[in-house]
Coordinates of C-alpha atoms in Angstrom, one line a residue:
M191 CA 60.8 64.4 86.4
K192 CA 62.3 67.6 85.3
S193 CA 65.9 68.0 84.5
C194 CA 68.1 71.1 83.9
A195 CA 70.4 71.2 80.9
P196 CA 73.6 72.9 81.1
A197 CA 72.9 76.6 81.1
R198 CA 73.7 78.7 78.0
S199 CA 75.8 81.7 78.5
A200 CA 73.8 84.3 80.6
Y201 CA 72.8 87.3 78.4
Y202 CA 71.1 90.5 79.5
V203 CA 69.5 92.3 76.7
G204 CA 71.2 95.5 75.7
V205 CA 73.9 95.4 78.3
N206 CA 77.2 93.5 78.1
I207 CA 77.4 92.3 81.8
H208 CA 80.8 91.3 83.3
V209 CA 81.8 90.5 86.8
L210 CA 85.0 91.6 88.8
H211 CA 86.2 88.3 90.4
D212 CA 88.9 88.1 93.2
C213 CA 91.8 86.1 92.0
R214 CA 92.5 84.7 95.4
V215 CA 88.9 83.4 95.8
L216 CA 89.0 81.9 92.2
A217 CA 92.3 80.2 93.1
N218 CA 90.7 78.8 96.4
L219 CA 87.7 77.5 94.7
T220 CA 89.4 76.0 91.6
G221 CA 92.7 74.9 93.1
Q222 CA 94.5 76.6 90.5
T223 CA 97.6 78.7 90.8
Q224 CA 97.2 82.3 91.9
L225 CA 97.2 84.7 88.9
P226 CA 99.7 87.6 88.8
C227 CA 96.8 90.1 89.4
D228 CA 94.2 90.8 92.1
G229 CA 91.2 90.2 90.1
I230 CA 89.8 89.5 86.6
V231 CA 86.8 91.2 84.7
S232 CA 85.1 88.4 82.8
R233 CA 81.7 88.1 80.9
L234 CA 78.8 86.9 83.0
G235 CA 78.6 83.1 82.4
Q236 CA 81.8 82.9 80.4
A237 CA 84.7 82.8 82.8
N238 CA 87.4 82.5 80.0
D239 CA 86.0 85.7 78.3
I240 CA 88.2 88.1 80.2
A241 CA 88.1 91.8 79.6
A242 CA 90.8 93.0 82.0
A243 CA 93.2 92.1 84.7
W244 CA 92.6 94.2 87.9
I245 CA 95.6 95.2 89.7
D246 CA 94.9 96.8 93.1
G247 CA 96.9 99.3 94.9
N248 CA 98.2 102.9 94.3
P249 CA 100.3 103.4 91.1
L250 CA 101.7 106.6 92.3
S251 CA 103.3 105.1 95.4
E252 CA 107.2 104.2 95.5
N253 CA 106.4 100.5 96.0
F254 CA 103.8 100.0 93.4
V255 CA 104.8 97.1 91.0
A256 CA 102.7 95.6 88.2
D257 CA 103.4 92.5 86.0
V258 CA 102.5 93.3 82.4
D259 CA 102.3 89.5 81.8
Q260 CA 98.7 89.1 82.5
V261 CA 95.7 86.9 81.3
S262 CA 94.5 90.0 79.6
S263 CA 96.1 92.8 77.4
R264 CA 94.0 95.3 79.4
L265 CA 95.6 96.2 82.9
L266 CA 92.9 97.9 85.1
M267 CA 94.1 100.0 88.0
Y268 CA 93.2 103.2 89.9
S269 CA 94.9 106.4 88.9
G270 CA 96.3 106.8 92.2
T271 CA 96.7 109.3 95.0
L272 CA 99.3 111.2 96.7
S273 CA 97.9 110.2 100.1
S274 CA 99.7 107.7 102.2
S275 CA 96.7 105.4 102.1
L276 CA 94.8 104.4 99.1
F277 CA 91.5 106.1 99.9
G278 CA 92.9 108.8 102.0
E279 CA 92.3 112.5 101.3
D280 CA 95.2 114.6 100.2
P281 CA 94.4 117.8 98.3
R282 CA 97.5 117.7 96.3
T283 CA 95.9 114.7 94.5
W284 CA 93.3 116.8 92.7
L285 CA 95.7 119.8 92.1
K286 CA 98.7 120.1 89.8
P287 CA 101.1 117.7 91.9
G288 CA 98.6 114.8 91.4
R289 CA 98.4 115.3 87.7
V290 CA 102.1 115.8 87.3
A291 CA 102.6 112.4 89.3
L292 CA 100.2 110.6 87.0
D293 CA 101.7 112.0 83.9
A294 CA 105.1 110.9 85.1
F295 CA 103.8 107.3 85.8
A296 CA 102.3 107.1 82.3
D297 CA 105.5 108.4 80.7
R298 CA 107.6 105.8 82.5
V299 CA 105.3 102.8 81.7
L300 CA 104.6 103.9 78.1
P301 CA 107.6 102.1 76.5
T302 CA 106.9 98.8 78.4
L303 CA 103.1 99.0 77.4
Q304 CA 103.9 99.5 73.8
N305 CA 106.6 96.8 73.7
A306 CA 104.3 94.3 75.4
N307 CA 101.2 95.4 73.5
R308 CA 99.4 96.3 76.8
T309 CA 96.9 98.9 77.8
I310 CA 96.2 100.6 81.1
C311 CA 92.7 101.4 81.9
F312 CA 92.3 103.8 84.8
R313 CA 89.3 103.2 87.0
L314 CA 87.9 106.6 88.2
H315 CA 87.5 107.4 91.8
A316 CA 86.7 110.5 93.8
R317 CA 89.8 110.1 96.0
H318 CA 92.2 109.7 93.1
V319 CA 93.8 111.9 90.5
L320 CA 91.1 111.1 87.7
S321 CA 88.1 111.8 89.9
D322 CA 85.8 113.8 87.7
P323 CA 84.6 114.1 84.0
Q324 CA 86.8 117.1 83.1
G325 CA 89.9 115.8 84.7
A326 CA 89.5 112.3 83.0
L327 CA 88.8 114.0 79.6
R328 CA 91.7 116.2 79.8
F329 CA 94.0 113.3 80.5
M330 CA 92.8 111.3 77.7
L331 CA 93.2 114.3 75.3
D332 CA 96.7 114.8 76.6
H333 CA 97.5 111.2 76.2
A334 CA 95.7 110.6 72.8
Q335 CA 97.2 107.9 70.7
Q336 CA 98.8 106.2 73.8
P337 CA 97.8 103.0 75.4
F338 CA 95.6 104.5 78.2
E339 CA 91.8 104.2 78.7
I340 CA 89.3 105.1 81.4
A341 CA 86.7 103.0 83.3
L342 CA 83.7 105.1 84.5
G343 CA 82.5 104.2 88.0
P344 CA 79.7 106.7 88.7
A345 CA 79.1 105.6 92.3
D346 CA 82.8 105.7 93.1
M347 CA 83.0 109.3 92.0
I348 CA 80.2 110.6 94.3
T349 CA 81.3 112.4 97.3
P350 CA 79.0 113.1 100.3
D351 CA 78.6 116.6 99.5
M352 CA 77.2 115.6 95.9
V353 CA 74.5 113.5 97.2
G354 CA 72.0 116.3 97.3
T355 CA 72.5 117.0 93.5
I356 CA 73.2 113.4 92.5
D357 CA 70.9 113.3 89.5
D358 CA 72.8 116.2 87.9
H359 CA 76.2 114.6 88.6
L360 CA 75.2 111.2 87.2
R361 CA 73.8 112.8 84.1
R362 CA 77.1 114.7 83.5
M363 CA 79.1 111.5 84.2
F364 CA 77.3 109.4 81.7
E365 CA 76.9 112.0 79.0
S366 CA 80.5 112.9 78.8
L367 CA 82.4 109.7 79.8
A368 CA 80.2 106.6 79.1
P369 CA 80.5 106.8 75.3
R370 CA 84.3 107.0 75.7
A371 CA 84.9 104.6 78.5
A372 CA 86.4 101.2 78.0
M373 CA 84.1 99.8 80.7
V374 CA 81.6 100.9 83.2
F375 CA 81.7 99.8 86.9
L376 CA 78.3 99.7 88.5
N377 CA 78.0 99.5 92.3
D378 CA 76.0 101.6 94.7
I379 CA 76.9 103.8 97.7
R380 CA 75.6 104.2 101.2
L381 CA 76.2 107.0 103.6
N382 CA 77.1 105.8 107.2
A383 CA 76.3 107.6 110.4
A384 CA 79.4 109.9 110.0
G385 CA 78.2 111.0 106.6
Q386 CA 81.0 108.9 104.8
A387 CA 80.3 107.1 101.6
R388 CA 81.0 103.5 101.2
S389 CA 80.5 101.1 98.3
V390 CA 77.7 98.6 98.4
A391 CA 75.9 96.3 95.9
L392 CA 73.3 97.8 93.5
G393 CA 70.1 98.0 95.4
D394 CA 71.6 98.5 98.8
G395 CA 72.4 102.2 98.4
I396 CA 71.1 105.5 97.2
L397 CA 71.6 105.4 93.5
P398 CA 68.3 106.4 91.7
Q399 CA 67.4 103.2 89.8
E400 CA 65.3 104.6 87.0
L401 CA 67.7 107.4 86.2
V402 CA 70.6 105.2 86.1
L403 CA 69.0 102.6 83.9
S404 CA 67.9 105.4 81.5
L405 CA 71.4 106.8 81.2
I406 CA 72.8 103.4 80.6
R407 CA 70.3 102.8 77.7
E408 CA 71.1 106.2 76.3
H409 CA 74.9 106.6 76.7
V410 CA 76.6 103.2 77.2
P411 CA 77.4 101.5 73.9
A412 CA 76.0 97.8 73.7
N413 CA 79.5 96.3 73.6
T414 CA 81.0 98.2 76.4
P415 CA 81.5 95.9 79.5
V416 CA 79.2 96.7 82.4
V417 CA 81.0 95.4 85.4
L418 CA 79.3 94.3 88.7
P419 CA 80.9 93.3 92.0
P420 CA 80.4 89.6 92.6
H421 CA 78.4 89.5 95.8
K422 CA 74.6 89.7 95.7
L423 CA 74.8 89.2 92.1
E424 CA 71.3 88.0 91.6
Q425 CA 70.0 91.1 93.5
Q426 CA 72.0 93.4 91.2
L427 CA 70.8 91.7 88.0
K428 CA 67.3 92.2 89.2
W429 CA 68.0 95.8 89.9
L430 CA 69.2 96.2 86.3
R431 CA 65.9 94.6 85.1
F432 CA 67.3 92.7 82.2
E433 CA 66.1 89.3 81.1
H434 CA 68.1 86.3 82.1
N435 CA 67.9 83.5 79.4
Q436 CA 68.7 79.9 80.4
A437 CA 68.1 76.6 78.6
V438 CA 65.7 74.3 80.6
S439 CA 64.5 71.0 79.3
K440 CA 61.9 68.6 80.6

């Protein structure tokens, strides 16, 4: 008879795999109290090794509230929008008013972050203020030596009009941002019948697999968390083509 010993921590060669877990789901599964965040980014196979606390919502809205007393010193959130909905289109977001609003938010929370020894990591998205490599790098330069970071999300930064030249856009994103990013979010995108992009698991969309894998190997430091959504996890790990080591005894 074969028996399986407790699995060792999952490890994928060359990539520091993490997963973004929904705190509500975790609370329901474990019976624990709901955490003061919307999600946690933890290392695959090591739930207590937490890289960031995810806070959903629009930090540029008047009713946005975030608790700095989190399970991680890194608070992960979007850079926000001037639209009335989180993923709405408002041209002001990508122009001067959006950047002014984000700078004002950064200035407002800076003393609290410094006093609490916390860092905000802004997750890049095409519909938000930090939506492209140039804008993200400019923000980091203007706020150098302050507790702000960026999280690269290549698929989230692709708009429908960029799909035809997606290879070039991905190369620019990885080359300019991956070495500087605190973490890299990997999901896929798919265009619906109306030509709108929506987020899906790796392997269910249009990301060019070979190119993405080569860009990860070339530009993502080995210790940088590479974050996956929790659904279809085994499919995504196979897409990444990295070896999964487990201890099995007979």
